[in-house]
Short mmCIF file of C-alpha atoms in Angstrom, two decimals:
data_model
loop_
_atom_site.label_atom_id
_atom_site.label_comp_id
_atom_site.label_asym_id
_atom_site.label_seq_id
_atom_site.Cartn_x
_atom_site.Cartn_y
_atom_site.Cartn_z
CA MET A 1 75.59 108.18 67.61
CA ASN A 2 79.29 108.53 67.15
CA LYS A 3 81.68 106.53 69.30
CA VAL A 4 84.66 107.56 71.38
CA ILE A 5 87.45 105.11 70.58
CA ALA A 6 90.85 104.82 72.21
CA ASN A 7 93.41 103.60 69.70
CA MET A 8 97.09 102.88 70.24
CA SER A 9 99.87 100.48 69.35
CA MET A 10 100.68 98.41 72.41
CA SER A 11 103.29 95.80 73.27
CA LEU A 12 102.03 92.39 74.35
CA ASP A 13 102.89 93.35 77.92
CA GLY A 14 100.81 96.53 77.87
CA PHE A 15 103.21 99.36 77.06
CA ILE A 16 102.58 102.13 74.53
CA ALA A 17 106.08 103.64 74.76
CA ASP A 18 109.36 102.93 76.44
CA THR A 19 110.47 104.90 79.48
CA ALA A 20 111.82 107.69 77.24
CA ASP A 21 108.62 108.02 75.16
CA GLY A 22 110.29 105.90 72.48
CA ILE A 23 108.01 104.06 70.06
CA ASP A 24 110.52 102.43 67.72
CA GLN A 25 109.57 98.94 68.88
CA LEU A 26 105.86 99.62 68.48
CA PHE A 27 105.41 101.54 65.23
CA GLY A 28 107.52 99.40 62.90
CA TRP A 29 104.51 97.52 61.54
CA MET A 30 103.20 100.79 60.08
CA GLY A 31 106.03 100.83 57.56
CA SER A 32 106.77 97.18 56.94
CA GLY A 33 104.14 96.20 54.39
CA ASP A 34 103.46 96.55 50.70
CA VAL A 35 100.19 98.42 50.62
CA GLU A 36 100.28 102.19 50.93
CA VAL A 37 97.68 103.90 53.06
CA PRO A 38 97.91 107.63 52.45
CA THR A 39 97.19 110.15 55.17
CA ALA A 40 96.31 113.84 55.17
CA VAL A 41 99.98 114.81 55.31
CA ASP A 42 102.98 114.35 53.04
CA TRP A 43 105.26 113.26 55.86
CA ALA A 44 103.25 110.20 56.86
CA THR A 45 102.25 107.33 54.61
CA PHE A 46 101.58 103.92 56.09
CA ARG A 47 102.90 100.86 54.30
CA VAL A 48 101.22 97.82 55.74
CA SER A 49 99.88 94.38 54.92
CA PRO A 50 96.72 94.11 52.79
CA ALA A 51 94.67 93.12 55.85
CA SER A 52 95.98 96.04 57.90
CA ALA A 53 95.45 98.41 55.00
CA ASP A 54 91.79 97.47 54.72
CA TYR A 55 91.34 97.75 58.46
CA MET A 56 93.11 101.09 58.74
CA SER A 57 91.46 102.64 55.70
CA GLU A 58 88.02 101.81 57.04
CA ALA A 59 88.87 103.00 60.54
CA MET A 60 90.46 106.24 59.32
CA ALA A 61 87.49 107.03 57.07
CA GLY A 62 85.25 106.78 60.11
CA VAL A 63 87.17 109.29 62.25
CA GLY A 64 85.79 112.81 62.54
CA ALA A 65 87.85 114.27 65.38
CA LEU A 66 90.78 113.40 67.59
CA ILE A 67 91.50 114.05 71.26
CA ALA A 68 95.10 114.28 72.39
CA GLY A 69 96.79 115.02 75.68
CA ARG A 70 99.10 117.95 76.11
CA HIS A 71 102.13 115.69 76.38
CA LEU A 72 101.47 114.12 72.98
CA PHE A 73 100.79 117.56 71.48
CA ASP A 74 104.12 118.78 72.83
CA ILE A 75 106.31 115.84 71.81
CA THR A 76 104.88 115.86 68.29
CA GLN A 77 105.03 119.68 68.15
CA GLY A 78 101.36 119.64 67.29
CA TRP A 79 102.08 117.47 64.24
CA GLY A 80 103.28 120.65 62.55
CA GLY A 81 99.74 121.93 62.45
CA THR A 82 98.07 119.04 60.64
CA HIS A 83 97.51 115.62 62.10
CA PRO A 84 97.84 112.70 59.66
CA LEU A 85 94.12 112.01 60.10
CA GLY A 86 93.30 115.49 58.80
CA VAL A 87 90.54 116.02 61.33
CA PRO A 88 89.87 118.62 64.04
CA ILE A 89 92.04 118.06 67.11
CA ILE A 90 91.00 118.74 70.68
CA VAL A 91 93.96 119.03 73.05
CA VAL A 92 93.32 118.57 76.76
CA THR A 93 95.36 121.11 78.69
CA HIS A 94 94.99 123.58 81.52
CA GLU A 95 97.40 125.99 79.87
CA PRO A 96 96.72 126.45 76.16
CA PRO A 97 99.75 127.66 74.22
CA ALA A 98 99.43 131.42 73.63
CA ASP A 99 101.04 131.46 70.22
CA TRP A 100 99.70 128.35 68.47
CA PRO A 101 98.70 129.54 64.98
CA HIS A 102 96.59 126.60 63.79
CA THR A 103 93.40 127.58 65.54
CA GLU A 104 91.22 126.52 62.64
CA THR A 105 91.83 122.83 63.36
CA PHE A 106 93.04 122.83 66.98
CA THR A 107 90.93 123.51 70.04
CA PHE A 108 92.14 123.44 73.63
CA ALA A 109 89.92 122.08 76.38
CA ASP A 110 90.56 122.05 80.11
CA SER A 111 88.91 118.70 80.91
CA VAL A 112 88.25 115.38 79.21
CA GLU A 113 84.53 115.97 79.60
CA THR A 114 84.73 119.22 77.64
CA ALA A 115 87.11 117.66 75.14
CA VAL A 116 84.73 114.77 74.45
CA GLU A 117 81.80 117.16 74.08
CA LEU A 118 83.68 119.37 71.63
CA ALA A 119 85.09 116.41 69.73
CA ARG A 120 81.68 114.79 69.35
CA LYS A 121 80.31 118.01 67.90
CA ALA A 122 83.27 118.42 65.56
CA ALA A 123 83.04 114.80 64.43
CA GLY A 124 79.41 115.00 63.39
CA ASP A 125 78.27 111.45 62.69
CA LYS A 126 81.83 110.14 62.59
CA ASN A 127 83.84 108.74 65.50
CA VAL A 128 86.16 110.40 67.97
CA VAL A 129 89.61 108.88 68.47
CA VAL A 130 91.51 109.27 71.73
CA ALA A 131 95.22 109.15 70.99
CA SER A 132 96.81 109.59 74.43
CA SER A 133 97.04 106.97 77.14
CA LYS A 134 96.25 109.25 80.08
CA ILE A 135 93.27 110.81 78.32
CA ALA A 136 91.98 107.33 77.47
CA GLN A 137 92.26 106.37 81.14
CA GLN A 138 90.37 109.49 82.21
CA CYS A 139 87.68 108.85 79.60
CA LEU A 140 87.31 105.28 80.87
CA ASP A 141 87.03 106.47 84.46
CA ALA A 142 84.40 109.02 83.43
CA GLY A 143 82.38 106.45 81.47
CA LEU A 144 83.04 108.34 78.24
CA LEU A 145 84.88 105.63 76.31
CA ASP A 146 82.93 103.33 74.00
CA ALA A 147 85.66 101.24 72.44
CA ILE A 148 89.32 100.30 72.67
CA ASN A 149 91.17 99.47 69.47
CA VAL A 150 94.49 97.84 70.20
CA ASP A 151 97.18 97.38 67.59
CA LEU A 152 98.96 94.59 69.47
CA VAL A 153 102.64 94.36 68.63
CA PRO A 154 104.60 91.11 69.14
CA VAL A 155 107.22 92.44 71.53
CA LEU A 156 107.75 92.49 75.28
CA LEU A 157 109.13 95.83 76.43
CA GLY A 158 109.35 94.85 80.09
CA THR A 159 109.11 98.46 81.19
CA GLY A 160 107.82 101.75 79.88
CA ILE A 161 104.60 103.69 79.79
CA ARG A 162 101.55 101.51 80.31
CA TRP A 163 98.41 102.36 78.39
CA PHE A 164 96.17 101.73 81.40
CA GLU A 165 98.48 102.75 84.21
CA ASN A 166 96.09 104.52 86.55
CA LEU A 167 92.55 103.24 86.23
CA ALA A 168 90.34 104.60 89.00
CA LYS A 169 87.63 102.05 88.34
CA ALA A 170 88.82 98.53 87.67
CA PRO A 171 88.26 95.86 86.58
CA VAL A 172 86.88 97.19 83.30
CA ARG A 173 85.03 94.52 81.34
CA LEU A 174 85.32 94.59 77.58
CA GLU A 175 83.44 92.82 74.82
CA GLY A 176 84.86 91.29 71.69
CA PRO A 177 87.35 91.66 70.19
CA ALA A 178 86.92 91.77 66.46
CA VAL A 179 90.27 90.52 65.20
CA VAL A 180 92.25 91.43 62.09
CA GLU A 181 95.56 89.68 61.60
CA GLY A 182 98.19 91.97 60.14
CA ASN A 183 101.90 91.42 59.62
CA GLY A 184 103.78 92.21 62.81
CA VAL A 185 100.57 93.43 64.41
CA THR A 186 97.21 92.07 65.50
CA HIS A 187 94.33 94.51 65.40
CA LEU A 188 91.93 93.90 68.29
CA ALA A 189 88.77 96.02 68.46
CA TYR A 190 87.02 95.85 71.83
CA THR A 191 83.79 97.44 73.04
CA VAL A 192 83.69 98.78 76.60
CA HIS A 193 81.03 96.90 78.54
CA LYS A 194 78.45 99.24 80.03
CA ALA A 195 76.25 97.87 82.78
CA MET B 1 112.84 68.80 69.40
CA ASN B 2 110.24 69.62 71.97
CA LYS B 3 109.41 73.22 72.76
CA VAL B 4 109.27 75.09 76.03
CA ILE B 5 106.03 77.08 75.99
CA ALA B 6 104.81 79.62 78.51
CA ASN B 7 101.02 79.59 78.70
CA MET B 8 98.76 81.74 80.82
CA SER B 9 95.48 83.64 80.78
CA MET B 10 96.25 87.35 80.74
CA SER B 11 94.18 90.51 80.91
CA LEU B 12 94.49 92.95 78.02
CA ASP B 13 96.68 95.12 80.25
CA GLY B 14 99.14 92.34 81.01
CA PHE B 15 98.08 90.88 84.35
CA ILE B 16 97.79 87.16 85.16
CA ALA B 17 96.23 87.65 88.60
CA ASP B 18 94.98 90.45 90.78
CA THR B 19 97.01 91.72 93.72
CA ALA B 20 95.65 88.92 95.93
CA ASP B 21 96.43 86.11 93.45
CA GLY B 22 92.79 86.19 92.36
CA ILE B 23 91.98 84.85 88.91
CA ASP B 24 88.19 85.18 88.83
CA GLN B 25 88.33 87.82 86.10
CA LEU B 26 90.70 85.76 83.98
CA PHE B 27 89.51 82.16 84.11
CA GLY B 28 85.80 82.66 83.41
CA TRP B 29 86.16 81.80 79.73
CA MET B 30 87.22 78.28 80.71
CA GLY B 31 83.72 77.54 81.93
CA SER B 32 81.50 79.67 79.74
CA GLY B 33 81.12 77.57 76.60
CA ASP B 34 79.21 74.55 75.37
CA VAL B 35 81.98 72.15 74.46
CA GLU B 36 83.48 70.02 77.21
CA VAL B 37 87.21 69.49 77.23
CA PRO B 38 88.02 66.81 79.79
CA THR B 39 91.23 66.85 81.78
CA ALA B 40 93.13 64.23 83.75
CA VAL B 41 91.20 65.04 86.92
CA ASP B 42 87.57 64.86 87.98
CA TRP B 43 87.57 68.32 89.54
CA ALA B 44 88.44 70.19 86.36
CA THR B 45 86.54 70.07 83.08
CA PHE B 46 86.73 72.97 80.68
CA ARG B 47 83.56 74.15 78.97
CA VAL B 48 84.51 76.42 76.14
CA SER B 49 83.59 77.53 72.64
CA PRO B 50 84.11 75.08 69.75
CA ALA B 51 87.12 77.07 68.54
CA SER B 52 88.71 77.13 71.99
CA ALA B 53 87.96 73.43 72.48
CA ASP B 54 89.80 72.51 69.29
CA TYR B 55 92.71 74.77 70.21
CA MET B 56 92.96 73.50 73.78
CA SER B 57 92.55 69.83 72.90
CA GLU B 58 95.37 70.02 70.39
CA ALA B 59 97.59 72.01 72.74
CA MET B 60 96.94 69.71 75.71
CA ALA B 61 97.63 66.60 73.65
CA GLY B 62 101.03 68.04 72.83
CA VAL B 63 102.13 68.63 76.41
CA GLY B 64 104.50 66.13 78.01
CA ALA B 65 105.60 67.92 81.16
CA LEU B 66 104.87 71.06 83.14
CA ILE B 67 107.09 73.45 85.06
CA ALA B 68 105.61 75.39 87.95
CA GLY B 69 106.98 77.81 90.50
CA ARG B 70 106.84 77.11 94.20
CA HIS B 71 104.24 79.81 94.73
CA LEU B 72 101.82 78.21 92.27
CA PHE B 73 102.51 74.80 93.78
CA ASP B 74 101.69 76.16 97.22
CA ILE B 75 98.52 78.09 96.39
CA THR B 76 97.10 75.12 94.46
CA GLN B 77 98.29 72.69 97.17
CA GLY B 78 100.07 70.82 94.44
CA TRP B 79 96.80 70.30 92.58
CA GLY B 80 96.03 67.59 95.13
CA GLY B 81 98.72 65.43 93.61
CA THR B 82 97.53 65.38 90.01
CA HIS B 83 97.64 68.34 87.66
CA PRO B 84 94.72 68.59 85.20
CA LEU B 85 97.18 67.97 82.37
CA GLY B 86 98.10 64.60 83.86
CA VAL B 87 101.78 65.02 83.08
CA PRO B 88 104.97 65.01 85.16
CA ILE B 89 105.43 68.28 87.07
CA ILE B 90 108.74 69.93 87.82
CA VAL B 91 108.52 72.46 90.65
CA VAL B 92 111.25 75.07 90.92
CA THR B 93 112.15 75.56 94.57
CA HIS B 94 115.18 75.83 96.80
CA GLU B 95 113.37 74.05 99.63
CA PRO B 96 111.50 70.96 98.47
CA PRO B 97 108.68 69.96 100.80
CA ALA B 98 109.83 67.09 103.02
CA ASP B 99 106.51 65.30 103.19
CA TRP B 100 105.10 65.54 99.68
CA PRO B 101 103.83 62.05 98.87
CA HIS B 102 103.35 62.29 95.09
CA THR B 103 106.93 61.72 94.14
CA GLU B 104 106.01 59.61 91.14
CA THR B 105 104.78 62.63 89.18
CA PHE B 106 106.41 65.57 90.99
CA THR B 107 110.08 66.48 90.88
CA PHE B 108 111.68 69.43 92.64
CA ALA B 109 114.48 71.37 90.96
CA ASP B 110 116.55 74.21 92.39
CA SER B 111 116.93 76.24 89.18
CA VAL B 112 115.03 76.91 85.99
CA GLU B 113 117.91 75.46 84.01
CA THR B 114 117.65 72.15 85.85
CA ALA B 115 113.86 72.26 85.68
CA VAL B 116 113.89 72.73 81.91
CA GLU B 117 116.40 69.91 81.50
CA LEU B 118 114.35 67.53 83.61
CA ALA B 119 111.09 68.58 81.99
CA ARG B 120 112.47 68.09 78.48
CA LYS B 121 113.54 64.58 79.38
CA ALA B 122 110.22 63.78 81.01
CA ALA B 123 108.28 65.18 78.04
CA GLY B 124 110.00 63.03 75.46
CA ASP B 125 108.98 64.37 72.07
CA LYS B 126 106.14 66.41 73.51
CA ASN B 127 106.28 70.01 74.69
CA VAL B 128 107.02 71.52 78.06
CA VAL B 129 104.58 74.06 79.46
CA VAL B 130 105.68 76.75 81.89
CA ALA B 131 102.73 77.67 84.10
CA SER B 132 104.17 80.35 86.41
CA SER B 133 104.89 83.93 85.51
CA LYS B 134 108.20 84.25 87.36
CA ILE B 135 109.51 80.99 85.95
CA ALA B 136 108.51 82.10 82.45
CA GLN B 137 110.44 85.33 82.97
CA GLN B 138 113.51 83.45 84.16
CA CYS B 139 113.28 81.06 81.20
CA LEU B 140 113.06 84.04 78.84
CA ASP B 141 116.08 85.67 80.45
CA ALA B 142 118.02 82.41 80.16
CA GLY B 143 117.09 81.92 76.50
CA LEU B 144 115.18 78.75 77.36
CA LEU B 145 111.72 79.79 76.21
CA ASP B 146 110.59 78.92 72.68
CA ALA B 147 107.02 80.14 72.63
CA ILE B 148 104.47 82.22 74.50
CA ASN B 149 100.82 81.20 74.28
CA VAL B 150 98.56 83.93 75.60
CA ASP B 151 94.91 83.40 76.36
CA LEU B 152 94.01 87.08 76.15
CA VAL B 153 90.98 87.99 78.22
CA PRO B 154 88.88 91.08 77.44
CA VAL B 155 89.26 92.85 80.76
CA LEU B 156 91.45 95.61 82.18
CA LEU B 157 92.54 94.81 85.72
CA GLY B 158 94.48 98.03 86.18
CA THR B 159 96.68 96.45 88.81
CA GLY B 160 97.84 93.00 89.88
CA ILE B 161 100.58 90.56 89.03
CA ARG B 162 102.11 91.16 85.61
CA TRP B 163 103.17 88.17 83.58
CA PHE B 164 106.40 89.83 82.46
CA GLU B 165 107.16 91.99 85.49
CA ASN B 166 110.91 91.61 85.74
CA LEU B 167 112.53 90.91 82.40
CA ALA B 168 116.30 91.18 82.62
CA LYS B 169 116.69 91.32 78.85
CA ALA B 170 114.19 93.50 77.04
CA PRO B 171 112.84 94.21 74.53
CA VAL B 172 112.04 90.62 73.61
CA ARG B 173 110.96 90.26 70.02
CA LEU B 174 108.27 87.73 69.21
CA GLU B 175 106.99 86.24 65.98
CA GLY B 176 103.42 85.57 65.01
CA PRO B 177 100.94 85.21 66.54
CA ALA B 178 98.75 82.41 65.31
CA VAL B 179 95.29 83.54 66.34
CA VAL B 180 92.26 81.54 67.44
CA GLU B 181 89.15 83.51 68.34
CA GLY B 182 87.30 82.02 71.26
CA ASN B 183 84.35 83.35 73.22
CA GLY B 184 85.56 85.74 75.90
CA VAL B 185 89.15 84.91 75.04
CA THR B 186 91.56 85.30 72.15
CA HIS B 187 94.25 82.66 71.87
CA LEU B 188 97.52 84.15 70.63
CA ALA B 189 100.44 81.80 70.01
CA TYR B 190 103.78 83.60 69.66
CA THR B 191 107.25 82.27 68.92
CA VAL B 192 110.19 83.84 70.75
CA HIS B 193 112.54 85.40 68.20
CA LYS B 194 116.05 84.02 68.50
CA ALA B 195 118.80 85.98 66.82
#
């Protein structure tokens, strides 16, 4: 069965953005290497280390749908209609935008449960990626998250938006990780322990 | 020259203890392996994976002095007079205990600057380990920290005491890490970037 995987770049002290949603300190590794990893869109090509390129290419090939929160959808302006992963997107929101034209690839769901159900169907036998911190937290709380893939960045932000800010059920035990050492990033792939 | 190294076990979400100073979720890896790593005291022997044992043995052999905060000193009751590392201890406090008998190995300093100076002298050509989160933060702020060794534990605590709670100067760029994969822990050794 496909897996639901939370994936984000995170500072060593647990932040996925600064207090103003800034990600400059966290996304630099995606453009600092020699190996190009193309995406589904012209405006985004990763340039990473050979190890990261292998890791990302394999991970990206395994993704069949993506779940995003409304905040991420808004600040990225819906990625202009096509997410770099080129997969169906499920946006969790109570108020779907009335005039969003890209209905062929975007679906709006009013709960994480519905979003996961729709994303699993859309993904077929591929995996579902959760790209927003709050949605990942809600999936964890609901027992819907199978894995957490951390791109751990060697920086301390001190303050900002924590990936796991509001866990209703903690501690959450994890298994692993599988480790891939990139350049300016360490990829850590954990499995969520299920009793 | 010797290095000043902060070293702690940390949850994936950045906590080094729960809200009640509890470390049960974070220290389990130190007793869950097959290889014994002896310490300077009878009451503490690590039992870890072969990879962790090699990593810890080398790291411990390189330590010449330890800096602790008063809070850690108090909750451990001064390790009964001998820290497992068996090295001189510098405790940062404005009010040294009047009746502490182990003056041969314990020194009390009223600032991190003084503590680092004393610890460097005591360590000779070996390294200084900083074992308290607040002291590590103050050393970082003062430019006195050379390295951060994280024993990253696969658990999300959600809440608790953050290692880097109150950084005066952030972001702090790091270099590395060197990675050693243990069992139930990932050892990440970072260098603090100095401009």
